[in-house]
């Protein structure tokens, strides 16, 4: 048997499922879905059009549906849950971690969410309600309340006996959390210390104070930065009184990093990070039309700027040929600066103290690149149109536009951030408007003054 080419290996389950769907071989579909990890099943469902998803969903083992839902993006998950009754939702969520249940419940209508919560046992419900009390993009909304706590005066022998009594440790448990009698966080006890140190030693002798607790209100991006900087596997989450609420684990942080990367990329096109690639036409049109409308307004603004010089363009056709070069160069240079600044903001590297230095640096880069490419474009223009004047004018316009692009690329995201607006969502549209208008006005304005 020939070996499957690795570059196609990732698509094999999708191809196999598609063939089974077309031929109506439901037994084969059931076997395929049962053989996959819930995360792979989730990926498979996201790769199918809506109608085929609805065929596959009932075939999935009911005991695995909750885990599959926890891996699926919000859009696809909401679509699948519309066809599930309350009993199915209760069954799907009963064995999941509290943080995964909270994520799923937030996609449900309020009355359905309340009904599912009422069906849970009181302890599980309280854990989930603790998470739901915080915004989804905060540490409190990200945490899992399934933690193991101990007191500082216990010996390691007692701790070991306690751990043996448990049915098992929560996933990604690398440390136990030390609290006082009021459940206030004191420090961590790494499991490595429990098994390697003398059993007669107390927790207080070997516990660590190096991991600071994360406030429940901290933004999830800041949580991800802390995990990255300190190479954490898990970290405690506390309320304003330093009482331990739960913990955040590395698998949740990986999801935050992935979602943040997708958000940065898709927001520039006006799309959500949970956008369903195979969403129905009506839903996709509704989501994208608003962004197209915003872009249309900015395009009209650029056209209006060109219209101010219609007489100039009529007299010198070469201007119309060269105009896209000026706008394009400014747009690309501005996008480079904008992307760099948005990334720095996302990583928490930009602050009030270094913003001015960055602005000066980017303007210097813009002016230098503007001079280099102005010379190159001017030389081409002079030979193309046999006009020294036209070459000098487009060169001057290029320099001005690249400086304006650098200025806008730094100031627009900073200003939007201070206004509480996501720079990734609207920064590129505003930047394009600035570079188009400045480029056209500079180029056509100089032409009006010196050529026509």
Coordinates of C-alpha atoms in Angstrom, one line a residue:
X1 CA 0.0 0.0 0.0
X2 CA 1.4 3.4 -1.0
X3 CA 1.9 5.9 1.8
X4 CA -0.4 9.0 1.9
X5 CA 1.4 12.2 1.0
X6 CA 1.9 14.2 4.2
X7 CA 0.6 17.4 2.7
X8 CA -2.8 15.7 2.1
X9 CA -2.9 13.8 5.3
X10 CA -4.7 16.6 7.2
X11 CA -7.6 16.5 4.7
X12 CA -8.1 12.7 4.7
X13 CA -10.9 12.7 7.3
X14 CA -12.7 15.5 5.5
X15 CA -12.5 13.7 2.2
X16 CA -13.6 10.4 3.7
X17 CA -16.5 12.1 5.4
X18 CA -17.5 13.9 2.3
X19 CA -17.6 10.7 0.3
X20 CA -19.7 9.0 3.0
X21 CA -22.1 11.9 3.0
X22 CA -22.5 11.8 -0.7
X23 CA -23.1 8.0 -0.7
X24 CA -25.3 8.0 2.4
X25 CA -23.1 5.6 4.3
X26 CA -24.0 6.6 7.8
X27 CA -22.4 3.6 9.5
X28 CA -19.0 4.6 8.0
X29 CA -19.6 8.2 9.1
X30 CA -20.4 7.1 12.6
X31 CA -17.2 5.0 12.8
X32 CA -15.1 7.9 11.4
X33 CA -16.5 10.4 13.9
X34 CA -16.1 8.0 16.8
X35 CA -12.4 7.4 15.9
X36 CA -11.5 11.1 16.1
X37 CA -10.5 13.3 19.1
X38 CA -13.2 15.8 20.0
X39 CA -11.0 18.6 18.7
X40 CA -10.6 16.9 15.4
X41 CA -14.3 16.4 15.2
X42 CA -14.8 20.1 15.9
X43 CA -12.4 21.0 13.1
X44 CA -14.2 18.6 10.8
X45 CA -17.6 20.2 11.5
X46 CA -16.2 23.7 10.9
X47 CA -15.0 22.5 7.5
X48 CA -18.5 21.4 6.4
X49 CA -21.3 23.5 4.9
X50 CA -24.3 24.0 7.3
X51 CA -26.5 21.4 5.9
X52 CA -23.9 18.7 6.1
X53 CA -23.1 19.7 9.7
X54 CA -26.7 19.2 10.6
X55 CA -26.5 15.7 9.2
X56 CA -23.3 14.8 11.0
X57 CA -24.2 16.3 14.4
X58 CA -26.8 13.7 15.5
X59 CA -24.4 10.9 14.5
X60 CA -21.8 12.0 17.0
X61 CA -21.7 10.1 20.3
X62 CA -23.9 12.1 22.8
X63 CA -21.3 11.6 25.5
X64 CA -18.7 13.5 23.3
X65 CA -20.9 16.3 22.1
X66 CA -20.1 18.6 25.0
X67 CA -16.3 18.3 24.4
X68 CA -16.8 18.8 20.7
X69 CA -18.8 22.0 21.4
X70 CA -16.1 23.3 23.7
X71 CA -13.6 23.2 20.7
X72 CA -15.9 24.8 18.1
X73 CA -16.0 28.5 17.3
X74 CA -18.8 30.6 18.6
X75 CA -20.7 31.0 15.3
X76 CA -20.7 27.3 14.4
X77 CA -21.5 26.3 18.0
X78 CA -24.5 28.7 18.2
X79 CA -25.8 27.2 14.9
X80 CA -25.5 23.6 16.2
X81 CA -27.1 24.4 19.6
X82 CA -30.2 25.9 18.0
X83 CA -31.3 22.4 17.1
X84 CA -30.6 21.0 20.6
X85 CA -33.3 20.9 23.3
X86 CA -32.6 21.6 27.0
X87 CA -32.2 18.0 27.9
X88 CA -29.5 17.5 25.2
X89 CA -27.7 20.6 26.4
X90 CA -27.7 19.4 30.0
X91 CA -26.4 16.1 29.0
X92 CA -23.7 17.6 26.8
X93 CA -22.4 19.9 29.5
X94 CA -22.6 17.8 32.7
X95 CA -19.0 16.3 32.4
X96 CA -17.2 19.4 31.2
X97 CA -15.0 21.7 33.1
X98 CA -16.7 24.8 34.5
X99 CA -14.9 27.2 32.2
X100 CA -16.0 25.2 29.1
X101 CA -19.6 25.0 30.3
X102 CA -19.6 28.8 30.9
X103 CA -18.3 29.4 27.3
X104 CA -21.1 27.2 25.9
X105 CA -23.9 28.8 28.1
X106 CA -22.9 32.3 27.0
X107 CA -24.1 31.4 23.4
X108 CA -27.5 30.4 24.6
X109 CA -30.6 32.6 25.1
X110 CA -31.0 33.8 28.6
X111 CA -34.0 31.7 29.5
X112 CA -32.4 28.5 28.1
X113 CA -29.2 29.2 30.0
X114 CA -31.2 29.6 33.3
X115 CA -33.0 26.4 32.6
X116 CA -29.7 24.5 32.1
X117 CA -28.2 26.0 35.3
X118 CA -31.3 25.0 37.3
X119 CA -30.8 21.4 36.2
X120 CA -27.3 21.2 37.6
X121 CA -26.4 20.2 41.2
X122 CA -25.9 23.2 43.5
X123 CA -22.1 22.9 43.7
X124 CA -21.5 22.8 40.0
X125 CA -24.0 25.6 39.4
X126 CA -22.2 27.9 41.9
X127 CA -18.9 27.3 40.2
X128 CA -20.3 28.2 36.8
X129 CA -22.1 31.2 38.1
X130 CA -18.8 32.4 39.6
X131 CA -17.3 32.4 36.1
X132 CA -20.4 33.9 34.5
X133 CA -20.2 36.9 36.9
X134 CA -17.1 38.1 35.0
X135 CA -16.8 39.3 31.4
X136 CA -15.7 36.6 28.9
X137 CA -12.5 38.4 28.0
X138 CA -11.2 38.7 31.6
X139 CA -9.3 36.3 33.8
X140 CA -12.5 35.6 35.8
X141 CA -14.3 34.5 32.6
X142 CA -11.3 32.4 31.5
X143 CA -10.6 30.6 34.8
X144 CA -11.6 27.2 35.9
X145 CA -12.9 26.8 39.5
X146 CA -11.7 23.2 39.8
X147 CA -8.6 23.8 42.1
X148 CA -6.9 21.9 45.0
X149 CA -6.2 24.1 48.0
X150 CA -4.2 23.3 51.2
X151 CA -3.1 25.1 54.4
X152 CA 0.4 26.1 55.1
X153 CA 0.7 24.3 58.4
X154 CA 0.2 20.8 57.0
X155 CA 3.1 18.4 56.5
X156 CA 3.9 17.0 53.1
X157 CA 2.9 13.6 54.5
X158 CA -0.6 14.8 55.1
X159 CA -0.7 16.5 51.7
X160 CA 0.2 13.2 50.0
X161 CA -2.4 11.3 51.9
X162 CA -5.0 13.9 50.9
X163 CA -4.0 13.6 47.2
X164 CA -4.3 9.8 47.3
X165 CA -7.9 10.2 48.6
X166 CA -8.9 12.2 45.6
X167 CA -10.3 10.5 42.5
X168 CA -7.7 12.3 40.4
X169 CA -6.1 15.6 39.8
X170 CA -7.6 18.3 37.6
X171 CA -6.0 18.5 34.1
X172 CA -2.8 20.6 33.8
X173 CA -2.2 20.5 37.6
X174 CA 1.4 21.4 38.3
X175 CA 0.9 23.0 41.7
X176 CA -1.4 23.1 44.7
X177 CA -2.6 26.5 46.0
X178 CA -1.9 27.5 49.6
X179 CA -4.6 29.5 51.3
X180 CA -5.4 30.7 54.8
X181 CA -8.6 30.0 56.8
X182 CA -10.4 32.8 54.8
X183 CA -9.3 31.3 51.5
X184 CA -6.9 34.1 50.8
X185 CA -4.1 33.2 48.5
X186 CA -0.7 32.7 50.1
X187 CA 1.4 30.9 47.5
X188 CA 1.9 27.7 45.5
X189 CA 3.2 24.3 46.3
X190 CA 4.6 22.6 43.2
X191 CA 3.9 18.9 42.9
X192 CA 7.6 18.4 42.3
X193 CA 8.3 19.6 45.9
X194 CA 5.6 17.3 47.3
X195 CA 7.2 14.2 45.9
X196 CA 10.9 15.2 46.3
X197 CA 11.1 16.8 49.7
X198 CA 11.1 15.2 53.2
X199 CA 7.5 14.3 54.2
X200 CA 8.1 15.7 57.7
X201 CA 8.5 19.2 56.3
X202 CA 5.6 21.6 56.4
X203 CA 4.0 23.3 53.4
X204 CA 5.2 26.6 54.7
X205 CA 8.8 25.5 54.5
X206 CA 8.7 24.5 50.8
X207 CA 5.9 26.6 49.2
X208 CA 6.7 29.2 46.6
X209 CA 5.9 32.9 46.6
X210 CA 7.1 33.5 43.0
X211 CA 3.8 33.3 41.2
X212 CA 1.7 36.3 41.7
X213 CA -2.1 35.8 41.7
X214 CA -4.0 37.2 38.7
X215 CA -6.9 39.6 39.5
X216 CA -10.2 38.3 38.2
X217 CA -10.8 41.5 36.3
X218 CA -7.5 41.4 34.4
X219 CA -7.8 41.4 30.6
X220 CA -7.2 38.0 29.0
X221 CA -4.5 39.5 26.8
X222 CA -2.6 40.6 29.9
X223 CA -3.1 37.1 31.3
X224 CA -1.5 35.7 28.1
X225 CA 1.4 38.1 28.4
X226 CA 2.1 37.0 32.0
X227 CA 2.0 33.3 31.1
X228 CA 4.4 34.0 28.2
X229 CA 6.9 36.1 30.3
X230 CA 7.0 33.7 33.2
X231 CA 6.6 30.4 31.3
X232 CA 3.6 29.4 33.5
X233 CA 1.6 26.2 33.2
X234 CA -1.1 27.4 35.6
X235 CA -1.8 30.5 37.7
X236 CA -4.2 31.4 40.5
X237 CA -7.1 33.8 40.1
X238 CA -8.2 36.0 43.0
X239 CA -10.9 38.5 43.7
X240 CA -10.3 42.1 45.0
X241 CA -9.9 40.8 48.5
X242 CA -7.2 38.2 47.4
X243 CA -9.6 35.3 47.9
X244 CA -8.8 32.4 45.6
X245 CA -11.5 31.9 43.0
X246 CA -9.9 29.5 40.6
X247 CA -7.0 29.0 38.2
X248 CA -6.1 29.6 34.6
X249 CA -4.2 26.9 32.7
X250 CA -2.0 27.0 29.7
X251 CA -4.5 25.4 27.4
X252 CA -6.9 28.3 28.0
X253 CA -4.1 30.8 27.3
X254 CA -3.2 29.1 24.0
X255 CA -6.9 29.7 23.0
X256 CA -6.6 33.3 23.9
X257 CA -3.4 33.7 21.9
X258 CA -4.9 32.0 18.8
X259 CA -8.1 34.1 19.1
X260 CA -6.1 37.3 19.4
X261 CA -4.1 36.5 16.3
X262 CA -7.2 35.7 14.3
X263 CA -8.9 38.8 15.6
X264 CA -5.9 41.0 14.5
X265 CA -6.0 39.5 11.1
X266 CA -9.7 39.3 10.4
X267 CA -10.6 42.6 12.0
X268 CA -8.7 44.5 9.3
X269 CA -11.3 43.2 6.9
X270 CA -14.2 43.9 9.3
X271 CA -14.7 40.2 10.2
X272 CA -15.0 38.4 13.5
X273 CA -12.4 35.8 14.7
X274 CA -15.3 33.4 15.1
X275 CA -16.5 34.0 11.5
X276 CA -18.0 30.9 10.0
X277 CA -16.4 30.3 6.6
X278 CA -19.4 28.3 5.5
X279 CA -22.1 30.6 7.0
X280 CA -25.3 31.1 4.9
X281 CA -25.2 33.8 2.3
X282 CA -27.7 36.0 4.1
X283 CA -25.7 36.0 7.3
X284 CA -22.4 36.7 5.5
X285 CA -23.9 39.5 3.5
X286 CA -25.3 41.2 6.6
X287 CA -22.0 41.1 8.4
X288 CA -19.9 42.3 5.5
X289 CA -22.2 45.0 4.0
X290 CA -21.6 47.4 6.9
X291 CA -17.9 47.3 6.4
X292 CA -18.3 47.8 2.7
X293 CA -20.5 50.8 3.4
X294 CA -17.8 52.3 5.6
X295 CA -15.2 51.8 2.9
X296 CA -17.5 53.3 0.3
X297 CA -17.7 56.5 2.4
X298 CA -13.9 56.8 2.6
X299 CA -13.7 56.0 -1.2
X300 CA -16.1 58.9 -1.9
X301 CA -13.9 61.2 0.2
X302 CA -10.8 60.2 -1.9
X303 CA -12.8 60.7 -5.1
X304 CA -14.0 64.1 -3.8
X305 CA -10.3 65.1 -3.3
X306 CA -9.6 64.1 -6.9
X307 CA -12.6 65.9 -8.2
X308 CA -11.1 69.2 -6.9
X309 CA -8.5 68.9 -9.6
X310 CA -10.6 67.6 -12.5
X311 CA -9.5 70.5 -14.7
X312 CA -5.9 69.8 -14.0
X313 CA -6.3 66.1 -14.9
X314 CA -8.1 66.9 -18.1
X315 CA -5.2 69.0 -19.3
X316 CA -2.5 66.5 -18.2
X317 CA -3.6 62.9 -18.8
X318 CA -0.3 61.6 -17.4
X319 CA -1.4 62.6 -13.9
X320 CA -4.3 60.1 -14.0
X321 CA -1.8 57.4 -15.0
X322 CA 0.6 58.2 -12.1
X323 CA -1.9 58.9 -9.4
X324 CA -2.3 55.2 -8.3
X325 CA 1.5 55.0 -7.7
X326 CA 1.4 57.9 -5.2
X327 CA -1.6 56.4 -3.3
X328 CA -0.3 52.8 -3.4
X329 CA 3.2 53.7 -2.0
X330 CA 1.6 55.7 0.8
X331 CA -0.9 52.9 1.6
X332 CA 1.8 50.2 1.8
X333 CA 4.2 52.3 3.9
X334 CA 1.3 53.3 6.3
X335 CA 0.2 49.7 6.6
X336 CA 3.7 48.6 7.7
X337 CA 3.7 51.2 10.4
X338 CA 0.1 50.6 11.5
X339 CA 0.7 46.8 11.8
X340 CA 3.9 47.4 13.8
X341 CA 2.1 49.8 16.2
X342 CA -1.0 47.5 16.7
X343 CA 1.3 44.6 17.4
X344 CA 3.3 46.7 20.0
X345 CA 0.0 47.7 21.6
X346 CA -1.2 44.1 21.8
X347 CA 2.1 43.0 23.4
X348 CA 1.9 45.9 25.9
X349 CA 5.2 47.4 24.7
X350 CA 3.8 50.8 23.8
X351 CA 3.3 53.4 26.6
X352 CA 3.2 57.2 27.1
X353 CA 6.9 57.3 27.6
X354 CA 8.0 55.7 24.3
X355 CA 5.2 56.8 22.0
X356 CA 7.0 60.1 21.0
X357 CA 10.3 58.3 20.3
X358 CA 8.4 55.8 18.1
X359 CA 6.7 58.6 16.2
X360 CA 10.0 60.3 15.5
X361 CA 11.6 57.1 14.4
X362 CA 8.7 56.2 12.0
X363 CA 8.7 59.7 10.5
X364 CA 12.4 59.4 9.9
X365 CA 11.9 56.0 8.3
X366 CA 9.1 57.4 6.2
X367 CA 11.2 60.4 5.1
X368 CA 14.2 58.2 4.2
X369 CA 12.1 55.7 2.3
X370 CA 10.3 58.5 0.7
X371 CA 13.5 60.1 -0.6
X372 CA 14.9 56.8 -1.9
X373 CA 11.7 55.8 -3.8
X374 CA 11.0 59.4 -4.9
X375 CA 14.3 59.4 -6.7
X376 CA 13.6 56.0 -8.3
X377 CA 10.0 56.9 -9.4
X378 CA 11.1 60.4 -10.6
X379 CA 13.7 58.9 -12.9
X380 CA 11.2 56.4 -14.4
X381 CA 8.6 59.2 -14.8
X382 CA 11.1 61.5 -16.5
X383 CA 12.1 58.8 -19.1
X384 CA 8.5 57.6 -19.5
X385 CA 6.8 61.0 -20.1
X386 CA 9.9 63.0 -21.2
X387 CA 9.1 65.6 -18.5
X388 CA 11.5 66.7 -15.8
X389 CA 8.8 68.7 -14.1
X390 CA 6.5 65.8 -13.8
X391 CA 9.2 63.6 -12.3
X392 CA 10.1 66.2 -9.7
X393 CA 6.4 66.7 -8.8
X394 CA 5.7 63.0 -8.3
X395 CA 8.9 62.6 -6.3
X396 CA 7.8 65.4 -3.9
X397 CA 4.4 63.9 -3.6
X398 CA 5.9 60.5 -2.7
X399 CA 8.0 62.0 0.1
X400 CA 5.1 63.9 1.5
X401 CA 2.8 60.9 1.4
X402 CA 5.2 58.5 3.0
X403 CA 5.8 61.0 5.9
X404 CA 2.1 61.4 6.3
X405 CA 1.6 57.6 6.2
X406 CA 4.2 57.2 9.0
X407 CA 2.5 59.9 11.1
X408 CA -1.0 58.4 10.5
X409 CA 0.3 54.8 11.1
X410 CA 1.4 55.7 14.6
X411 CA -1.2 58.3 15.7
X412 CA -4.4 56.5 14.4
X413 CA -4.1 53.3 16.5
X414 CA -3.0 55.2 19.6
X415 CA -5.9 57.6 19.3
X416 CA -8.4 54.8 18.6
X417 CA -7.0 52.9 21.6
X418 CA -7.6 55.9 23.9
X419 CA -11.2 56.2 22.6
X420 CA -11.8 52.5 23.5
X421 CA -12.0 51.5 19.8
X422 CA -10.2 48.4 18.5
X423 CA -7.4 49.7 16.3
X424 CA -7.3 46.5 14.3
X425 CA -11.0 47.0 13.3
X426 CA -11.0 50.5 11.9
X427 CA -7.3 51.6 11.7
X428 CA -6.7 50.3 8.2
X429 CA -9.7 52.1 6.8
X430 CA -8.8 55.5 8.3
X431 CA -5.1 55.0 7.3
X432 CA -6.1 54.3 3.7
X433 CA -8.3 57.4 3.6
X434 CA -5.4 59.6 4.9
X435 CA -2.8 58.3 2.5
X436 CA -5.2 58.5 -0.5
X437 CA -6.3 62.1 0.3
X438 CA -2.8 63.4 1.2
X439 CA -1.3 61.7 -1.8
X440 CA -3.8 62.9 -4.3
X441 CA -3.9 66.5 -2.9
X442 CA -0.1 66.7 -2.8
X443 CA 0.4 65.4 -6.4
X444 CA -2.5 67.1 -8.1
X445 CA -2.0 70.3 -6.1
X446 CA 1.7 70.6 -7.2
X447 CA 0.6 69.8 -10.8
X448 CA -1.9 72.6 -10.6
X449 CA 0.6 75.1 -9.3
X450 CA 3.6 74.3 -11.5
X451 CA 2.5 72.5 -14.7
X452 CA -1.1 73.6 -15.7

